[in-house]
Coordinates of N, CA and C in Angstrom, one line a residue:
M1157 N -114.3 312.1 196.4 CA -113.1 313.0 196.5 C -112.9 313.2 198.0
I1158 N -111.6 312.9 198.4 CA -111.2 313.1 199.8 C -110.3 314.3 199.8
T1159 N -110.6 315.3 200.7 CA -109.8 316.5 200.8 C -109.4 316.8 202.2
H1160 N -108.2 317.1 202.5 CA -107.8 317.5 203.9 C -106.7 318.6 203.7
R1161 N -106.9 319.8 204.2 CA -106.0 320.9 203.9 C -105.9 321.1 202.4
A1162 N -104.7 321.1 201.9 CA -104.5 321.4 200.4 C -104.3 320.1 199.7
V1163 N -104.6 318.9 200.3 CA -104.3 317.6 199.7 C -105.6 317.0 199.3
S1164 N -105.7 316.6 198.0 CA -106.9 316.0 197.5 C -106.6 314.6 196.9
F1165 N -107.5 313.7 196.9 CA -107.4 312.4 196.3 C -108.7 312.0 195.6
D1166 N -108.6 311.7 194.4 CA -109.8 311.3 193.6 C -109.6 309.8 193.3
P1167 N -110.4 308.9 193.9 CA -110.2 307.5 193.7 C -110.3 307.0 192.2
S1168 N -111.1 307.8 191.4 CA -111.3 307.4 190.0 C -110.0 307.4 189.2
I1169 N -108.9 308.0 189.7 CA -107.7 308.0 188.9 C -107.0 306.6 188.9
L1170 N -107.5 305.7 189.8 CA -106.9 304.4 189.9 C -107.5 303.4 188.8
S1171 N -108.6 303.8 188.2 CA -109.3 302.9 187.2 C -108.3 302.8 186.0
G1172 N -108.2 301.5 185.6 CA -107.4 301.3 184.4 C -105.9 301.0 184.7
M1173 N -105.5 301.2 185.9 CA -104.1 300.9 186.3 C -103.9 299.5 186.7
S1174 N -102.7 299.0 186.6 CA -102.4 297.6 187.0 C -102.4 297.5 188.5
D1175 N -102.6 296.3 189.1 CA -102.7 296.2 190.5 C -101.4 296.6 191.2
K1176 N -100.2 296.3 190.6 CA -98.9 296.7 191.2 C -98.8 298.2 191.2
I1177 N -99.2 298.9 190.2 CA -99.1 300.3 190.2 C -100.1 300.9 191.2
K1178 N -101.3 300.3 191.4 CA -102.2 300.7 192.4 C -101.6 300.6 193.8
V1179 N -100.9 299.4 194.0 CA -100.3 299.2 195.4 C -99.3 300.4 195.6
V1180 N -98.5 300.6 194.7 CA -97.5 301.7 194.9 C -98.1 303.0 195.1
G1181 N -99.1 303.3 194.2 CA -99.8 304.6 194.3 C -100.5 304.8 195.6
V1182 N -101.3 303.8 196.0 CA -102.1 304.0 197.3 C -101.1 304.1 198.5
V1183 N -100.1 303.3 198.5 CA -99.2 303.3 199.7 C -98.5 304.7 199.7
L1184 N -98.0 305.1 198.5 CA -97.3 306.4 198.4 C -98.2 307.5 198.8
A1185 N -99.4 307.5 198.4 CA -100.4 308.5 198.7 C -100.7 308.6 200.2
A1186 N -100.8 307.4 200.8 CA -101.1 307.4 202.3 C -99.9 307.9 203.1
V1187 N -98.7 307.4 202.7 CA -97.5 307.8 203.4 C -97.3 309.3 203.2
A1188 N -97.5 309.8 201.9 CA -97.2 311.2 201.6 C -98.2 312.1 202.4
L1189 N -99.5 311.7 202.4 CA -100.5 312.4 203.1 C -100.2 312.5 204.6
F1190 N -99.8 311.4 205.2 CA -99.4 311.3 206.6 C -98.2 312.2 206.8
A1191 N -97.2 312.1 205.9 CA -96.0 312.9 206.0 C -96.3 314.4 206.0
L1192 N -97.2 314.8 205.1 CA -97.5 316.2 205.0 C -98.1 316.7 206.3
M1193 N -98.8 315.9 207.0 CA -99.5 316.3 208.2 C -98.6 316.1 209.4
A1194 N -97.5 315.5 209.3 CA -96.6 315.3 210.4 C -95.6 316.4 210.5
D1195 N -95.2 316.7 211.8 CA -94.1 317.6 212.0 C -92.8 316.8 212.0
W1196 N -92.0 317.0 211.0 CA -90.8 316.2 210.8 C -89.8 316.4 212.0
D1197 N -89.9 317.4 212.8 CA -89.0 317.6 213.9 C -89.5 316.7 215.1
G1198 N -90.6 316.1 215.0 CA -91.1 315.1 216.0 C -91.7 315.8 217.2
E1199 N -92.0 317.1 217.1 CA -92.6 317.7 218.3 C -94.1 317.5 218.4
K1200 N -94.8 317.4 217.2 CA -96.2 317.1 217.2 C -96.6 316.4 216.0
V1201 N -97.7 315.7 216.0 CA -98.3 315.1 214.8 C -99.7 315.7 214.6
D1202 N -100.0 316.3 213.6 CA -101.3 316.8 213.3 C -102.0 315.8 212.4
V1203 N -103.0 315.1 212.9 CA -103.7 314.1 212.1 C -105.2 314.4 212.0
M1204 N -105.9 313.7 211.1 CA -107.3 313.9 211.0 C -107.9 313.4 212.3
S1205 N -108.6 314.3 213.0 CA -109.2 313.9 214.3 C -110.4 313.0 214.1
G1206 N -110.6 312.1 215.1 CA -111.7 311.2 215.1 C -111.6 310.1 214.1
Y1207 N -110.4 309.8 213.6 CA -110.3 308.7 212.6 C -110.6 307.3 213.3
W1208 N -110.0 307.1 214.5 CA -110.1 305.8 215.1 C -111.4 305.8 216.0
Q1209 N -111.4 305.0 217.1 CA -112.6 304.8 217.9 C -112.9 306.0 218.8
D1210 N -114.2 306.3 218.9 CA -114.7 307.3 219.8 C -114.0 308.7 219.6
G1211 N -113.5 309.0 218.3 CA -112.9 310.2 218.1 C -111.5 310.4 218.6
R1212 N -110.9 309.3 219.1 CA -109.6 309.4 219.6 C -108.7 308.4 218.9
L1213 N -107.4 308.8 218.8 CA -106.5 307.8 218.2 C -106.2 306.8 219.3
Q1214 N -106.1 305.5 219.0 CA -105.8 304.5 219.9 C -104.3 304.1 219.9
P1215 N -103.8 303.8 221.1 CA -102.3 303.4 221.1 C -102.1 302.1 220.4
A1216 N -101.0 302.0 219.7 CA -100.6 300.8 219.0 C -100.1 299.8 220.1
P1217 N -100.6 298.6 220.2 CA -100.0 297.7 221.2 C -98.5 297.5 221.0
D1218 N -97.8 297.6 222.1 CA -96.3 297.4 222.0 C -96.1 295.9 221.9
F1219 N -94.9 295.6 221.4 CA -94.5 294.2 221.3 C -93.0 294.1 221.2
T1220 N -92.5 293.0 221.6 CA -91.1 292.6 221.4 C -91.1 291.3 220.7
L1221 N -90.5 291.2 219.6 CA -90.5 289.9 218.8 C -89.1 289.6 218.3
P1222 N -88.8 288.3 218.0 CA -87.5 288.0 217.4 C -87.3 288.6 216.0
A1223 N -86.2 289.1 215.8 CA -85.9 289.8 214.5 C -85.0 289.0 213.6
L1224 N -85.2 289.1 212.3 CA -84.4 288.5 211.4 C -83.0 289.0 211.5
G1225 N -82.0 288.2 211.6 CA -80.6 288.6 211.8 C -80.2 288.6 213.2
G1226 N -81.1 288.2 214.1 CA -80.8 288.1 215.5 C -81.3 289.2 216.4
G1227 N -81.4 288.9 217.6 CA -81.9 289.9 218.6 C -83.4 290.0 218.6
E1228 N -83.9 291.1 219.2 CA -85.3 291.3 219.3 C -85.6 292.7 218.8
L1229 N -86.8 293.0 218.4 CA -87.3 294.3 218.0 C -88.5 294.6 218.9
S1230 N -88.5 295.8 219.4 CA -89.7 296.3 220.2 C -90.3 297.5 219.4
L1231 N -91.6 297.6 219.3 CA -92.2 298.7 218.6 C -91.9 300.0 219.3
S1232 N -91.8 300.0 220.6 CA -91.6 301.2 221.4 C -90.2 301.8 221.1
D1233 N -89.3 301.0 220.6 CA -88.0 301.5 220.2 C -88.1 302.5 219.1
Y1234 N -89.2 302.5 218.4 CA -89.4 303.4 217.2 C -90.2 304.6 217.5
R1235 N -90.5 304.9 218.8 CA -91.2 306.1 219.2 C -90.5 307.3 218.7
G1236 N -91.2 308.2 218.1 CA -90.6 309.4 217.5 C -90.4 309.3 216.0
K1237 N -90.7 308.1 215.5 CA -90.7 307.9 214.0 C -92.2 307.5 213.6
I1238 N -92.5 307.8 212.4 CA -93.7 307.3 211.8 C -93.5 305.9 211.4
V1239 N -94.3 304.9 211.9 CA -94.1 303.5 211.6 C -95.2 303.0 210.7
V1240 N -94.7 302.3 209.6 CA -95.6 301.6 208.7 C -95.4 300.1 209.1
L1241 N -96.4 299.6 209.8 CA -96.4 298.2 210.4 C -97.2 297.3 209.5
N1242 N -96.6 296.3 208.9 CA -97.2 295.4 207.9 C -97.2 294.0 208.4
F1243 N -98.4 293.4 208.6 CA -98.5 292.0 208.9 C -98.5 291.2 207.6
W1244 N -97.7 290.2 207.4 CA -97.6 289.5 206.1 C -97.2 288.1 206.4
A1245 N -97.1 287.3 205.3 CA -96.6 285.9 205.3 C -95.9 285.6 204.0
T1246 N -95.0 284.7 204.0 CA -94.2 284.4 202.8 C -95.1 283.7 201.7
W1247 N -96.2 283.0 202.2 CA -97.1 282.3 201.3 C -98.1 283.2 200.7
C1248 N -98.2 284.4 201.1 CA -99.3 285.4 200.7 C -98.9 286.1 199.4
G1249 N -99.6 285.9 198.3 CA -99.4 286.5 197.0 C -99.4 288.0 197.1
P1250 N -100.5 288.6 197.7 CA -100.5 290.1 197.8 C -99.4 290.7 198.6
C1251 N -98.9 289.9 199.6 CA -97.7 290.3 200.4 C -96.5 290.4 199.5
R1252 N -96.4 289.5 198.6 CA -95.2 289.5 197.7 C -95.3 290.7 196.8
D1253 N -96.5 291.1 196.4 CA -96.7 292.2 195.5 C -96.3 293.5 196.2
E1254 N -96.6 293.6 197.5 CA -96.4 294.8 198.3 C -94.9 295.1 198.6
M1255 N -94.1 294.0 198.8 CA -92.8 294.1 199.3 C -91.9 295.0 198.5
P1256 N -91.9 294.9 197.2 CA -91.0 295.9 196.4 C -91.3 297.3 196.6
A1257 N -92.6 297.6 196.8 CA -93.0 299.0 197.0 C -92.6 299.5 198.4
F1258 N -92.7 298.6 199.4 CA -92.2 298.9 200.7 C -90.7 299.2 200.8
V1259 N -90.0 298.4 200.0 CA -88.5 298.6 199.9 C -88.2 299.9 199.4
R1260 N -88.9 300.3 198.3 CA -88.7 301.6 197.6 C -89.0 302.7 198.6
M1261 N -90.2 302.6 199.3 CA -90.6 303.7 200.2 C -89.7 303.8 201.4
Q1262 N -89.2 302.7 201.9 CA -88.2 302.8 203.0 C -87.0 303.6 202.6
N1263 N -86.6 303.4 201.4 CA -85.4 304.2 200.9 C -85.8 305.7 200.7
E1264 N -87.0 305.9 200.2 CA -87.4 307.3 200.0 C -87.8 308.1 201.3
F1265 N -88.5 307.4 202.2 CA -89.1 308.1 203.3 C -88.3 307.9 204.6
G1266 N -87.5 306.8 204.6 CA -86.7 306.5 205.8 C -85.9 307.7 206.3
P1267 N -85.2 308.5 205.5 CA -84.4 309.6 205.9 C -85.2 310.7 206.6
R1268 N -86.6 310.7 206.3 CA -87.4 311.7 206.9 C -88.2 311.2 208.1
G1269 N -87.8 310.1 208.7 CA -88.4 309.6 209.9 C -89.5 308.6 209.8
V1270 N -89.6 307.9 208.6 CA -90.6 306.9 208.4 C -89.9 305.5 208.5
Q1271 N -90.4 304.6 209.3 CA -89.8 303.3 209.4 C -90.8 302.2 209.1
F1272 N -90.5 301.4 208.1 CA -91.3 300.2 207.8 C -90.9 299.1 208.7
I1273 N -91.8 298.3 209.2 CA -91.5 297.1 210.0 C -92.5 296.0 209.5
G1274 N -91.9 294.9 209.1 CA -92.7 293.7 208.6 C -92.8 292.7 209.7
V1275 N -94.1 292.3 210.0 CA -94.3 291.2 211.0 C -94.8 290.0 210.3
S1276 N -94.0 289.0 210.2 CA -94.4 287.7 209.6 C -95.2 286.8 210.5
I1277 N -96.2 286.3 210.0 CA -97.0 285.3 210.8 C -96.8 283.9 210.3
D1278 N -95.7 283.7 209.6 CA -95.4 282.3 209.1 C -95.2 281.4 210.3
S1279 N -95.7 280.1 210.1 CA -95.6 279.1 211.2 C -94.1 278.6 211.3
G1280 N -93.3 278.7 210.3 CA -91.9 278.2 210.4 C -91.0 279.2 211.2
A1281 N -89.7 278.8 211.1 CA -88.7 279.6 211.8 C -88.3 280.8 210.9
L1282 N -87.4 281.6 211.5 CA -86.9 282.8 210.8 C -86.2 282.5 209.4
D1283 N -85.8 281.2 209.2 CA -85.1 280.9 208.0 C -86.0 281.2 206.7
A1284 N -87.2 280.8 206.8 CA -88.1 281.1 205.6 C -88.2 282.6 205.4
I1285 N -88.3 283.4 206.4 CA -88.4 284.8 206.3 C -87.1 285.4 205.7
G1286 N -86.0 284.8 206.1 CA -84.7 285.2 205.6 C -84.6 285.0 204.1
D1287 N -85.0 283.9 203.6 CA -85.0 283.6 202.1 C -85.9 284.6 201.4
F1288 N -87.0 284.9 201.9 CA -88.0 285.8 201.4 C -87.4 287.2 201.3
A1289 N -86.8 287.6 202.5 CA -86.1 289.0 202.6 C -85.0 289.1 201.5
A1290 N -84.2 288.1 201.4 CA -83.1 288.1 200.4 C -83.7 288.2 199.0
E1291 N -84.7 287.5 198.7 CA -85.3 287.5 197.3 C -85.8 288.9 197.0
F1292 N -86.4 289.6 197.9 CA -87.0 290.9 197.6 C -86.1 292.1 198.0
G1293 N -84.9 291.8 198.6 CA -84.0 292.9 199.0 C -84.6 293.7 200.1
A1294 N -85.2 293.1 201.1 CA -85.9 293.8 202.2 C -84.8 294.7 202.9
N1295 N -85.1 296.0 203.1 CA -84.2 296.9 203.7 C -84.7 297.5 205.0
Y1296 N -85.7 296.8 205.5 CA -86.3 297.3 206.8 C -86.5 296.1 207.7
P1297 N -86.6 296.3 209.0 CA -86.7 295.2 210.0 C -87.9 294.2 209.7
L1298 N -87.6 292.9 209.8 CA -88.6 291.9 209.7 C -88.5 291.1 211.0
V1299 N -89.7 290.8 211.5 CA -89.8 290.1 212.8 C -90.8 288.9 212.6
H1300 N -90.7 287.9 213.5 CA -91.6 286.8 213.4 C -92.5 286.8 214.6
D1301 N -93.8 286.6 214.3 CA -94.9 286.6 215.3 C -95.6 285.2 215.3
D1302 N -95.8 284.7 216.5 CA -96.5 283.4 216.6 C -98.1 283.6 216.7
M1303 N -98.5 284.8 216.2 CA -99.9 285.2 216.1 C -100.4 285.9 217.4
T1304 N -99.5 286.0 218.4 CA -99.8 286.7 219.6 C -100.0 288.2 219.4
V1305 N -99.1 288.8 218.7 CA -99.2 290.3 218.4 C -100.3 290.5 217.4
Y1306 N -100.4 289.7 216.3 CA -101.4 289.7 215.3 C -102.8 289.8 216.0
D1307 N -103.0 289.0 217.0 CA -104.3 288.9 217.6 C -104.6 290.2 218.5
R1308 N -103.6 290.9 218.9 CA -103.7 292.1 219.7 C -104.1 293.3 218.9
Y1309 N -103.8 293.3 217.6 CA -104.2 294.4 216.8 C -105.6 294.3 216.2
E1310 N -106.5 295.1 216.8 CA -107.9 295.0 216.4 C -108.0 295.4 214.9
G1311 N -108.8 294.7 214.2 CA -108.9 295.0 212.8 C -108.1 294.1 211.9
T1312 N -107.1 293.3 212.5 CA -106.3 292.4 211.7 C -107.0 291.1 211.6
T1313 N -107.5 290.9 210.4 CA -108.2 289.6 210.1 C -107.7 288.9 208.9
A1314 N -106.7 289.4 208.3 CA -106.1 288.8 207.1 C -104.7 289.4 206.9
V1315 N -103.9 288.7 206.0 CA -102.7 289.3 205.6 C -102.8 289.5 204.1
P1316 N -102.2 290.6 203.7 CA -101.5 291.6 204.5 C -102.5 292.6 205.1
T1317 N -102.1 293.1 206.2 CA -102.7 294.3 206.9 C -101.7 295.2 207.3
T1318 N -101.9 296.5 207.0 CA -100.9 297.5 207.2 C -101.5 298.6 208.1
Y1319 N -100.7 299.1 209.1 CA -101.0 300.1 210.0 C -100.0 301.3 209.9
L1320 N -100.5 302.5 209.9 CA -99.7 303.7 210.0 C -99.7 304.2 211.5
I1321 N -98.6 304.3 212.1 CA -98.5 304.6 213.5 C -97.8 305.9 213.7
T1322 N -98.4 306.9 214.4 CA -97.8 308.2 214.6 C -96.5 308.1 215.4
R1323 N -95.9 309.3 215.5 CA -94.6 309.4 216.2 C -94.9 309.2 217.7
K1324 N -96.1 309.4 218.1 CA -96.5 309.2 219.5 C -96.9 307.8 219.8
G1325 N -96.9 306.9 218.8 CA -97.3 305.5 219.0 C -98.8 305.2 218.9
E1326 N -99.5 306.1 218.2 CA -101.0 305.9 218.1 C -101.3 305.4 216.6
I1327 N -102.3 304.6 216.5 CA -102.7 304.1 215.2 C -103.5 305.2 214.5
W1328 N -103.0 305.6 213.4 CA -103.7 306.7 212.6 C -104.5 306.1 211.5
F1329 N -104.1 305.0 210.9 CA -104.8 304.4 209.8 C -104.4 302.9 209.7
Y1330 N -105.4 302.1 209.2 CA -105.0 300.8 208.9 C -105.8 300.3 207.7
M1331 N -105.2 299.4 207.0 CA -105.8 298.8 205.8 C -105.7 297.3 205.8
P1332 N -106.9 296.7 206.1 CA -106.8 295.2 206.1 C -106.8 294.7 204.6
G1333 N -106.0 293.7 204.3 CA -105.9 293.3 202.9 C -104.9 294.0 202.1
P1334 N -104.8 293.7 200.9 CA -103.8 294.4 200.0 C -104.1 295.8 199.8
L1335 N -103.0 296.6 199.8 CA -103.2 298.1 199.6 C -103.7 298.4 198.2
S1336 N -103.8 297.4 197.3 CA -104.3 297.7 195.9 C -105.8 297.8 195.9
R1337 N -106.4 297.6 197.0 CA -107.9 297.7 197.0 C -108.3 299.1 196.9

């Protein structure tokens, strides 16, 4: 049982659920917990202290990458928002399973200052990403990485890997692998 303030989570509730329901449930629980601890006015973020290294939250490495639809996207442009940063690939089955939940959560939490960003590590051009985005109705920015950014994020050893980044640009949580685990 994990408890912080008035929020509790009992992992045993996930037994017997399908993997897709688990993905949605775990992601929603993580974003909701983070949202409950965040100041929606953007003045401060109250997080569990000592989560990351040496009891301090570590800054998320900034990047600028080519974006689907043209132009570039920089992580620093989203300072002041809670960012859900997801490393993924079009060939990755668990990535495909997560995409519909991320689309729904962007709709639900976007108006409250949460921004999903997908970082594709596909070896091809943005065309493959565009087909994937259209298939799943992606409603959040997707960018292409040549593995340079992927390598800068400590703990990223597989796709999918998802990071929750505070309004101040610090890594609060990360989950290597599918969120259904």
